[in-house]
């Protein structure tokens, strides 16, 4: 559905996006994750054709954004970081206008607008001025706007920003419901959002992709125990030495006397062996706790290795 | 082309949804009306002046020409107010991001916006005709110069609006857009105002020189060409600015 090749955007000296390439298959929900200022918005603006890349190409479906921007734009629904709303219009008039300039045929327009409003739950404010709407309704109107011409591809830039927790859940459910039916790219700096809605994640930092992984693979990786935290009555190098000799143990660290962090090889369960050794050696096992790797750890690891 | 109509419609609605359009129309009508009645009063006084017994004062010369000249000057002030928000507002309220990612060519967006401002301007001109119509009911002015005068005003306004739209494309601040367009129009106005049209480039570029013949009831091709060229040039520049903005 989307083929992004070697995308680079320079603003004078500043490189906002640097050689980003990725593909998105039809029906996927891709999470674009990164700290603020990583280049997420710039990438999305290039994908939607709002700005042009310095180098590289974007293909949407079968259309190249540089060669045939009108055909490419016609199948994209885009929610920018700030919802693009005319405050002096009512919700319905506004969606009507969007449908018109997005090229929806006159006979279909009414249905499209009704569908978008229903999908986003804004029917009850359809006659109100956008300027008088609450932040949550404004955001939803923004999403409805992106849906108005039944696009195959949705590009959502921070769709849940500024919403209250309940609204966030609703919007996430809405995005999740698009899976399979539409292709979605959504950017966020909130980790749970990716965990909860996406099928694949790209982590971007300082304009470059630092990690690209499907969520199922990622949750497999993070399901393993990566570290076992131990608290013993005994301490010292002899204990560390003996722990290290256990099969499947990678590393042992002792940040405080009696507190050990045992690094474990992927997929090996060492809990039983550790407890057995501890009892046999009379270390006085006070606490043993598996520490699972979370997406946060993956995220922080990906970003911090980049900085080194 | 459907997009042009959609944008035109939305733009007009937004003019009339806020007080903007009404205030612009009101201020214009009050100001032009005041001047009209000043000219009318002068005319009526002169009519009873014994020095004019030989030659009756002329309605066209003494009221209508002056009235059109006044409207021309008022346009200098009103046009920046009409055009300032057209594109600047799109940038400020982020709606441009939706507009320019739509499957619509930039030139259609420019045209839609321009035609909206032109519609408001023509409404202004139509309303200003009320005063002239009164003269036609109670007096007997020559119809020719009235027609050419209005044609001239239309062309002047059309070119002013295109310059104003261009100014609005340069910034996201409406105030700055208004100041730029007012400044540009003023430069076009005063440049070569003292020199003859045929004798210098500055004289040819001057907006005021080309308007004279319309008031006198004369249609000259070069004047029409001048205003049409200026209009197209403004629209072309606007389109170029909007397109190039995304390449930066």
Coordinates of C-alpha atoms in Angstrom, one line a residue:
Chain A
X1 CA 0.0 0.0 0.0
X2 CA 2.8 2.4 0.9
X3 CA 6.3 2.3 -0.3
X4 CA 8.6 4.9 1.2
X5 CA 12.1 4.8 -0.1
X6 CA 15.1 6.7 1.3
X7 CA 13.1 9.7 2.4
X8 CA 15.3 12.7 3.4
X9 CA 14.1 16.1 4.4
X10 CA 16.6 18.9 5.1
X11 CA 15.8 22.4 6.3
X12 CA 19.0 24.1 5.6
X13 CA 21.5 22.6 8.0
X14 CA 18.9 20.7 9.9
X15 CA 18.1 17.2 8.8
X16 CA 14.6 16.4 10.0
X17 CA 14.3 13.0 8.3
X18 CA 17.3 11.0 7.2
X19 CA 17.1 8.1 4.7
X20 CA 13.8 6.6 6.0
X21 CA 12.5 3.6 4.1
X22 CA 9.6 1.3 4.9
X23 CA 6.7 -0.5 3.4
X24 CA 3.2 -0.9 4.7
X25 CA 0.9 -3.7 3.6
X26 CA -2.8 -3.3 3.0
X27 CA -4.8 -3.6 6.2
X28 CA -1.9 -3.0 8.5
X29 CA -2.0 -0.6 11.4
X30 CA 1.5 0.9 11.7
X31 CA 2.6 2.7 14.8
X32 CA 5.1 5.5 14.3
X33 CA 6.8 5.9 17.6
X34 CA 9.4 8.3 18.7
X35 CA 10.2 11.1 21.1
X36 CA 9.1 14.6 20.4
X37 CA 11.0 16.1 17.5
X38 CA 12.1 12.8 16.1
X39 CA 10.7 13.5 12.6
X40 CA 7.3 11.8 12.9
X41 CA 5.2 14.8 11.7
X42 CA 7.6 15.6 8.9
X43 CA 7.5 12.1 7.6
X44 CA 3.7 12.1 7.7
X45 CA 3.5 15.4 6.0
X46 CA 5.7 14.0 3.2
X47 CA 3.6 10.9 2.9
X48 CA 0.5 12.9 2.5
X49 CA 2.0 15.2 0.0
X50 CA 1.8 18.3 2.1
X51 CA 5.6 18.9 1.8
X52 CA 8.0 17.5 -0.6
X53 CA 11.0 15.5 0.4
X54 CA 14.5 16.7 -0.4
X55 CA 15.3 13.2 -1.5
X56 CA 13.5 9.9 -1.8
X57 CA 10.1 8.8 -3.1
X58 CA 6.7 7.9 -1.7
X59 CA 4.3 5.5 -3.5
X60 CA 0.7 5.3 -2.3
X61 CA -1.0 2.3 -3.8
X62 CA 0.0 2.4 -7.4
X63 CA 0.6 6.2 -7.5
X64 CA 3.8 8.1 -7.0
X65 CA 3.4 11.2 -4.9
X66 CA 5.8 13.2 -7.0
X67 CA 4.5 12.1 -10.5
X68 CA 0.8 11.9 -9.8
X69 CA 0.0 13.7 -6.6
X70 CA -3.7 14.1 -7.2
X71 CA -4.4 10.4 -7.6
X72 CA -2.2 9.6 -4.6
X73 CA -3.9 12.2 -2.4
X74 CA -7.3 11.0 -3.4
X75 CA -6.9 7.8 -1.5
X76 CA -5.4 9.3 1.7
X77 CA -7.3 10.5 4.7
X78 CA -5.1 12.7 6.8
X79 CA -5.5 14.0 10.3
X80 CA -2.7 16.5 11.0
X81 CA -1.3 17.2 14.4
X82 CA -3.7 20.0 14.8
X83 CA -7.2 19.1 13.5
X84 CA -7.8 21.3 10.5
X85 CA -11.2 22.8 11.4
X86 CA -13.1 25.9 10.4
X87 CA -14.5 27.3 13.6
X88 CA -17.2 29.3 11.9
X89 CA -18.8 26.2 10.3
X90 CA -21.1 23.6 11.7
X91 CA -19.8 20.0 11.9
X92 CA -22.1 18.8 9.1
X93 CA -21.3 21.7 6.7
X94 CA -17.7 21.2 7.3
X95 CA -17.7 17.5 6.5
X96 CA -19.8 18.3 3.5
X97 CA -17.2 20.7 2.3
X98 CA -14.4 18.3 2.9
X99 CA -16.2 15.5 1.0
X100 CA -16.7 18.0 -1.9
X101 CA -13.1 19.0 -2.2
X102 CA -11.9 15.4 -1.7
X103 CA -13.9 14.6 -4.8
X104 CA -16.8 12.6 -3.4
X105 CA -19.6 12.3 -5.9
X106 CA -22.7 14.3 -5.2
X107 CA -25.0 11.3 -4.8
X108 CA -22.6 9.6 -2.4
X109 CA -21.8 12.7 -0.3
X110 CA -24.7 12.4 2.1
X111 CA -23.9 8.8 2.9
X112 CA -20.2 9.4 3.3
X113 CA -20.7 12.3 5.7
X114 CA -23.3 10.3 7.7
X115 CA -21.0 7.3 7.8
X116 CA -18.0 9.4 9.0
X117 CA -20.1 11.1 11.7
X118 CA -21.6 7.8 12.9
X119 CA -18.2 6.1 13.0
X120 CA -16.7 8.9 15.1
X121 CA -19.8 9.4 17.3
X122 CA -20.4 13.0 16.5
X123 CA -24.0 12.8 15.1
X124 CA -25.3 14.6 18.2
X125 CA -23.2 17.7 17.5
X126 CA -23.7 17.7 13.8
X127 CA -25.5 21.1 13.8
X128 CA -23.2 22.8 16.2
X129 CA -20.5 25.3 15.3
X130 CA -17.0 23.7 15.4
X131 CA -15.7 26.7 17.4
X132 CA -18.0 25.8 20.3
X133 CA -17.0 22.1 20.5
X134 CA -14.9 20.6 23.3
X135 CA -11.5 19.4 22.5
X136 CA -12.6 15.7 22.3
X137 CA -15.3 16.5 19.8
X138 CA -12.9 18.6 17.8
X139 CA -10.5 15.8 17.6
X140 CA -13.2 13.4 16.6
X141 CA -14.4 15.8 13.9
X142 CA -10.8 15.8 12.7
X143 CA -10.9 12.1 12.4
X144 CA -14.3 12.2 10.7
X145 CA -12.8 14.6 8.2
X146 CA -10.1 12.1 7.4
X147 CA -12.8 9.5 6.8
X148 CA -15.1 11.6 4.7
X149 CA -14.0 10.3 1.3
X150 CA -13.7 6.7 2.3
X151 CA -9.9 6.6 1.9
X152 CA -8.0 3.4 1.7
X153 CA -5.1 4.9 3.7
X154 CA -5.5 6.8 6.9
X155 CA -2.6 8.9 8.2
X156 CA -3.2 10.0 11.8
X157 CA -0.8 12.3 13.5
X158 CA -1.1 12.0 17.3
X159 CA -4.8 11.1 17.1
X160 CA -5.3 11.0 20.9
X161 CA -3.4 14.0 22.0
X162 CA -5.2 16.2 24.5
X163 CA -8.1 13.8 25.1
X164 CA -9.3 12.5 28.4
X165 CA -8.7 8.8 29.3
X166 CA -12.2 7.7 28.3
X167 CA -12.0 9.5 25.0
X168 CA -8.6 8.0 24.4
X169 CA -10.0 4.5 24.8
X170 CA -12.8 5.3 22.4
X171 CA -10.5 6.7 19.7
X172 CA -8.2 3.7 20.1
X173 CA -11.2 1.3 19.7
X174 CA -12.1 3.3 16.6
X175 CA -8.7 3.0 15.1
X176 CA -8.5 -0.7 16.0
X177 CA -11.8 -1.3 14.2
X178 CA -10.1 -0.1 10.9
X179 CA -7.7 -3.1 11.0
X180 CA -7.9 -5.2 7.8
X181 CA -10.4 -2.8 6.3
X182 CA -8.1 0.2 5.8
X183 CA -4.4 0.8 6.1
X184 CA -3.5 3.1 9.0
X185 CA -0.4 4.9 9.9
X186 CA -0.5 6.6 13.3
X187 CA 2.1 8.5 15.0
X188 CA 2.4 8.8 18.8
X189 CA 4.8 9.2 21.6
X190 CA 2.6 7.2 23.9
X191 CA 3.8 3.6 24.2
X192 CA 0.6 1.9 25.2
X193 CA -1.1 3.3 22.2
X194 CA 1.1 1.3 20.0
X195 CA 0.7 -1.8 22.2
X196 CA -3.0 -1.5 22.1
X197 CA -3.8 -0.6 18.5
X198 CA -1.0 -1.4 16.1
X199 CA 0.1 -4.5 14.2
X200 CA 3.5 -3.2 13.5
X201 CA 5.8 -0.5 15.0
X202 CA 8.5 1.7 13.7
X203 CA 10.6 3.5 16.2
X204 CA 12.1 6.7 14.8
X205 CA 14.7 8.9 16.5
X206 CA 16.5 11.9 15.2
X207 CA 15.1 11.3 11.8
X208 CA 16.2 7.7 11.4
X209 CA 14.5 4.4 11.9
X210 CA 16.0 2.6 14.8
X211 CA 13.6 -0.3 15.1
X212 CA 11.0 -1.9 12.9
X213 CA 9.1 -4.9 14.2
X214 CA 5.7 -6.5 14.1
X215 CA 3.9 -6.3 17.3
X216 CA 3.4 -10.1 17.6
X217 CA 7.2 -10.6 17.3
X218 CA 7.8 -7.8 19.8
X219 CA 5.4 -9.2 22.4
X220 CA 7.0 -12.6 22.0
X221 CA 10.4 -11.0 22.7
X222 CA 9.1 -9.1 25.6
X223 CA 7.2 -12.0 27.1
X224 CA 10.4 -13.7 28.1
X225 CA 12.0 -13.0 31.4
X226 CA 15.1 -11.0 30.6
X227 CA 16.3 -10.4 34.2
X228 CA 15.7 -12.2 37.5
X229 CA 16.0 -10.0 40.5
X230 CA 17.3 -11.8 43.6
X231 CA 17.6 -10.8 47.2
X232 CA 19.8 -13.0 49.3
X233 CA 21.0 -12.9 52.9
X234 CA 24.5 -13.7 51.6
X235 CA 26.5 -11.5 49.3
X236 CA 29.9 -11.2 47.7
X237 CA 31.8 -12.4 44.7
X238 CA 31.6 -16.0 45.5
X239 CA 27.8 -15.9 45.2
X240 CA 28.0 -14.1 41.8
X241 CA 30.5 -16.6 40.6
X242 CA 28.2 -19.5 41.4
X243 CA 25.2 -17.8 39.9
X244 CA 27.1 -17.2 36.7
X245 CA 27.9 -20.9 36.4
X246 CA 24.2 -21.8 36.2
X247 CA 23.2 -22.9 32.7
X248 CA 21.4 -20.1 30.8
X249 CA 22.7 -17.2 32.9
X250 CA 24.3 -14.4 30.9
X251 CA 25.4 -11.9 33.4
X252 CA 25.3 -11.2 37.1
X253 CA 25.4 -7.8 38.7
X254 CA 25.3 -6.9 42.4
X255 CA 24.2 -3.2 42.7
X256 CA 23.8 -3.5 46.5
X257 CA 25.2 -6.2 48.8
X258 CA 22.7 -9.0 48.7
X259 CA 20.8 -7.7 45.7
X260 CA 21.5 -9.4 42.4
X261 CA 20.3 -8.8 38.9
X262 CA 20.7 -12.0 36.9
X263 CA 20.6 -11.5 33.1
X264 CA 19.1 -14.5 31.4
X265 CA 19.4 -15.8 27.8
X266 CA 16.4 -15.5 25.7
X267 CA 13.8 -18.2 26.3
X268 CA 15.6 -20.1 29.0
X269 CA 13.8 -20.6 32.3
X270 CA 16.4 -20.5 35.1
X271 CA 14.2 -19.7 38.1
X272 CA 14.1 -23.3 39.3
X273 CA 17.8 -23.8 39.0
X274 CA 18.6 -20.5 40.8
X275 CA 16.3 -21.3 43.7
X276 CA 17.7 -24.8 44.0
X277 CA 21.3 -23.5 44.0
X278 CA 20.3 -20.9 46.6
X279 CA 18.8 -23.4 48.9
X280 CA 21.7 -25.9 48.5
X281 CA 24.3 -23.3 49.2
X282 CA 22.4 -21.8 52.1
X283 CA 22.3 -18.3 50.8
X284 CA 19.1 -17.4 52.5
X285 CA 16.7 -16.7 49.6
X286 CA 14.6 -13.7 50.6
X287 CA 13.1 -12.7 47.2
X288 CA 13.1 -13.8 43.6
X289 CA 11.3 -11.9 41.0
X290 CA 11.3 -12.2 37.2
X291 CA 11.6 -8.8 35.5
X292 CA 10.0 -8.7 32.1
X293 CA 11.1 -6.5 29.4
X294 CA 8.4 -4.0 28.4
X295 CA 7.9 -2.1 25.2
X296 CA 9.2 0.9 27.2
X297 CA 12.5 -0.9 27.7
X298 CA 12.7 -1.8 24.0
X299 CA 11.9 1.8 23.2
X300 CA 14.5 3.3 25.6
X301 CA 17.1 0.7 24.4
X302 CA 16.4 1.5 20.8
X303 CA 16.7 5.2 21.3
X304 CA 19.7 5.2 23.7
X305 CA 21.8 2.9 21.5
X306 CA 21.3 5.4 18.8
X307 CA 22.7 8.2 20.8
X308 CA 25.9 6.4 21.7
Chain B
X1 CA -13.6 22.7 -11.3
X2 CA -16.1 21.4 -8.8
X3 CA -13.5 22.1 -6.1
X4 CA -13.4 25.8 -7.2
X5 CA -17.1 26.1 -6.6
X6 CA -16.9 24.2 -3.3
X7 CA -14.1 26.6 -2.0
X8 CA -15.9 29.7 -3.4
X9 CA -19.1 28.6 -1.6
X10 CA -17.3 27.9 1.7
X11 CA -15.3 31.2 1.5
X12 CA -18.5 33.3 0.9
X13 CA -20.2 31.5 3.8
X14 CA -17.3 32.3 6.0
X15 CA -17.4 35.9 5.0
X16 CA -21.0 36.2 5.9
X17 CA -21.0 34.0 8.9
X18 CA -18.7 36.4 10.7
X19 CA -19.4 40.2 10.9
X20 CA -16.4 40.8 8.5
X21 CA -18.4 41.1 5.3
X22 CA -21.1 43.2 6.8
X23 CA -18.7 45.6 8.4
X24 CA -16.7 46.0 5.2
X25 CA -19.9 46.7 3.3
X26 CA -21.2 49.1 5.9
X27 CA -18.0 51.1 6.2
X28 CA -17.7 51.3 2.4
X29 CA -21.3 52.4 1.9
X30 CA -21.2 55.0 4.7
X31 CA -17.9 56.5 3.4
X32 CA -18.8 56.5 -0.2
X33 CA -22.3 57.8 0.6
X34 CA -20.9 60.7 2.6
X35 CA -18.7 61.7 -0.3
X36 CA -21.5 61.4 -2.7
X37 CA -23.7 63.8 -0.8
X38 CA -20.9 66.3 -0.5
X39 CA -20.5 66.3 -4.2
X40 CA -24.3 66.4 -4.7
X41 CA -24.6 69.4 -2.4
X42 CA -21.8 71.3 -4.2
X43 CA -23.6 70.6 -7.4
X44 CA -26.9 71.9 -6.2
X45 CA -25.3 75.1 -4.9
X46 CA -23.6 75.7 -8.2
X47 CA -26.8 75.2 -10.0
X48 CA -28.2 78.3 -8.4
X49 CA -25.0 80.2 -9.0
X50 CA -25.6 83.0 -11.5
X51 CA -22.2 82.5 -13.0
X52 CA -23.4 79.2 -14.4
X53 CA -26.4 80.6 -16.2
X54 CA -24.6 80.4 -19.5
X55 CA -23.6 76.7 -19.2
X56 CA -25.5 74.3 -17.0
X57 CA -23.4 72.3 -14.6
X58 CA -22.8 68.7 -15.7
X59 CA -24.0 65.8 -13.5
X60 CA -21.4 63.4 -14.9
X61 CA -18.5 65.7 -14.4
X62 CA -19.5 67.2 -11.1
X63 CA -20.7 64.2 -9.3
X64 CA -20.2 60.8 -10.9
X65 CA -16.6 61.2 -12.0
X66 CA -15.7 62.4 -8.5
X67 CA -17.8 59.6 -6.9
X68 CA -16.0 56.9 -8.9
X69 CA -12.6 58.5 -8.1
X70 CA -13.6 58.3 -4.4
X71 CA -14.6 54.7 -4.7
X72 CA -11.3 54.0 -6.3
X73 CA -9.5 55.4 -3.3
X74 CA -11.7 53.6 -0.9
X75 CA -10.8 50.3 -2.6
X76 CA -7.2 51.0 -1.7
X77 CA -8.3 50.8 2.0
X78 CA -11.0 48.1 1.7
X79 CA -9.4 45.5 -0.5
X80 CA -6.6 44.6 2.0
X81 CA -9.4 44.0 4.5
X82 CA -11.3 41.7 2.1
X83 CA -8.3 39.6 1.1
X84 CA -6.1 39.5 4.3
X85 CA -7.6 36.4 5.8
X86 CA -8.1 34.3 2.6
X87 CA -4.8 32.3 2.8
X88 CA -3.2 33.6 6.0
X89 CA -6.1 32.2 8.0
X90 CA -5.7 28.7 6.4
X91 CA -2.1 28.6 7.6
X92 CA -2.9 29.9 11.0
X93 CA -5.7 27.5 11.8
X94 CA -4.0 24.5 10.2
X95 CA -6.8 24.0 7.7
X96 CA -4.3 24.5 4.9
X97 CA -2.9 21.1 5.8
X98 CA -6.2 19.6 4.9
X99 CA -6.7 21.8 1.8
X100 CA -3.3 21.2 0.3
X101 CA -3.4 17.4 0.9
X102 CA -6.7 17.3 -1.0
X103 CA -6.7 16.0 -4.5
X104 CA -7.2 19.5 -5.8
X105 CA -4.7 21.5 -7.9
X106 CA -3.3 24.6 -6.2
X107 CA -4.6 26.8 -9.0
X108 CA -8.2 25.8 -8.3
X109 CA -7.7 26.6 -4.6
X110 CA -6.4 30.0 -5.6
X111 CA -9.2 30.6 -8.0
X112 CA -11.9 29.6 -5.5
X113 CA -10.5 32.0 -3.0
X114 CA -10.1 34.7 -5.5
X115 CA -13.6 34.4 -6.9
X116 CA -15.0 34.6 -3.4
X117 CA -13.4 37.9 -2.8
X118 CA -14.5 39.1 -6.2
X119 CA -18.0 38.2 -5.4
X120 CA -17.9 40.3 -2.2
X121 CA -16.4 43.1 -4.1
X122 CA -19.0 43.0 -6.9
X123 CA -21.7 43.1 -4.2
X124 CA -20.0 46.3 -2.9
X125 CA -20.1 47.9 -6.3
X126 CA -23.7 46.9 -6.9
X127 CA -24.7 48.6 -3.6
X128 CA -22.8 51.7 -4.5
X129 CA -24.9 52.0 -7.6
X130 CA -27.9 53.0 -5.5
X131 CA -26.5 56.6 -5.3
X132 CA -26.0 56.8 -9.1
X133 CA -29.4 55.3 -9.7
X134 CA -30.9 58.2 -7.7
X135 CA -29.2 60.7 -10.1
X136 CA -30.6 58.8 -13.0
X137 CA -34.1 59.0 -11.6
X138 CA -34.1 62.7 -10.7
X139 CA -31.6 63.9 -13.3
X140 CA -30.4 63.0 -16.7
X141 CA -26.7 62.0 -16.6
X142 CA -24.9 60.5 -19.5
X143 CA -25.1 56.6 -19.3
X144 CA -21.9 55.9 -21.2
X145 CA -19.4 57.1 -18.6
X146 CA -21.4 55.4 -15.9
X147 CA -21.0 52.1 -17.6
X148 CA -17.4 52.5 -18.4
X149 CA -16.7 53.9 -15.0
X150 CA -18.1 50.8 -13.4
X151 CA -16.2 48.6 -15.8
X152 CA -13.1 50.5 -14.8
X153 CA -13.8 50.1 -11.1
X154 CA -14.4 46.4 -11.6
X155 CA -11.1 46.0 -13.3
X156 CA -9.3 48.1 -10.7
X157 CA -10.9 46.0 -7.9
X158 CA -10.1 42.7 -9.6
X159 CA -6.4 43.6 -9.9
X160 CA -6.3 44.9 -6.3
X161 CA -7.9 41.7 -5.0
X162 CA -5.3 39.6 -6.8
X163 CA -2.5 41.6 -5.2
X164 CA -4.2 41.3 -1.9
X165 CA -4.6 37.5 -2.3
X166 CA -0.9 37.3 -3.1
X167 CA 0.0 39.2 0.1
X168 CA -2.2 36.9 2.1
X169 CA -0.3 33.9 0.7
X170 CA 3.0 35.2 2.1
X171 CA 2.2 35.1 5.8
X172 CA 0.1 33.5 8.4
X173 CA -0.6 36.8 10.1
X174 CA -3.6 38.6 8.7
X175 CA -2.4 42.0 9.9
X176 CA 0.9 41.6 8.1
X177 CA -1.0 40.5 5.0
X178 CA -3.2 43.6 5.1
X179 CA -0.1 45.9 5.6
X180 CA 1.7 44.2 2.7
X181 CA -1.2 44.5 0.3
X182 CA -2.0 48.1 1.4
X183 CA 1.7 49.1 0.9
X184 CA 1.9 47.4 -2.5
X185 CA -1.3 49.0 -3.7
X186 CA -0.1 52.4 -2.5
X187 CA 3.1 52.0 -4.4
X188 CA 1.2 51.1 -7.5
X189 CA -0.9 54.1 -6.9
X190 CA 1.7 56.7 -6.4
X191 CA 4.3 55.4 -8.7
X192 CA 4.5 57.8 -11.6
X193 CA 1.3 59.5 -10.6
X194 CA 3.1 62.7 -11.4
X195 CA 4.4 61.5 -14.7
X196 CA 2.4 61.0 -17.9
X197 CA 1.4 57.4 -18.8
X198 CA 3.0 57.5 -22.2
X199 CA 6.3 59.2 -21.2
X200 CA 7.7 56.7 -18.7
X201 CA 7.5 53.1 -17.4
X202 CA 6.5 54.4 -14.0
X203 CA 3.7 56.3 -15.6
X204 CA 2.5 53.2 -17.4
X205 CA 2.6 51.1 -14.2
X206 CA 0.6 53.6 -12.2
X207 CA -2.9 52.4 -11.4
X208 CA -4.4 55.9 -11.3
X209 CA -3.3 56.8 -14.9
X210 CA -5.2 53.9 -16.4
X211 CA -8.4 54.6 -14.6
X212 CA -8.8 58.2 -16.0
X213 CA -10.0 57.2 -19.4
X214 CA -12.7 54.9 -17.9
X215 CA -14.2 57.8 -15.9
X216 CA -14.3 59.9 -19.1
X217 CA -16.3 57.3 -20.8
X218 CA -13.4 56.1 -23.0
X219 CA -12.5 52.4 -23.4
X220 CA -8.9 51.8 -24.3
X221 CA -7.5 48.4 -25.0
X222 CA -4.2 49.1 -23.3
X223 CA -6.0 50.0 -20.1
X224 CA -8.0 46.9 -20.1
X225 CA -4.9 44.9 -20.9
X226 CA -3.1 46.6 -18.1
X227 CA -5.6 45.5 -15.4
X228 CA -6.2 42.0 -16.7
X229 CA -2.4 41.5 -16.8
X230 CA -2.0 42.7 -13.3
X231 CA -4.8 40.4 -12.1
X232 CA -3.3 37.3 -13.8
X233 CA 0.1 38.2 -12.6
X234 CA -1.1 38.4 -9.0
X235 CA -2.9 35.1 -9.2
X236 CA 0.2 33.5 -10.8
X237 CA 2.4 34.8 -8.0
X238 CA 0.0 33.4 -5.4
X239 CA 0.0 30.0 -7.0
X240 CA 3.8 30.0 -7.2
X241 CA 4.2 31.0 -3.6
X242 CA 1.8 28.2 -2.4
X243 CA 3.4 25.6 -4.6
X244 CA 7.0 26.5 -3.7
X245 CA 6.2 26.7 0.0
X246 CA 6.0 22.9 0.0
X247 CA 9.4 22.5 -1.6
X248 CA 11.3 24.5 1.0

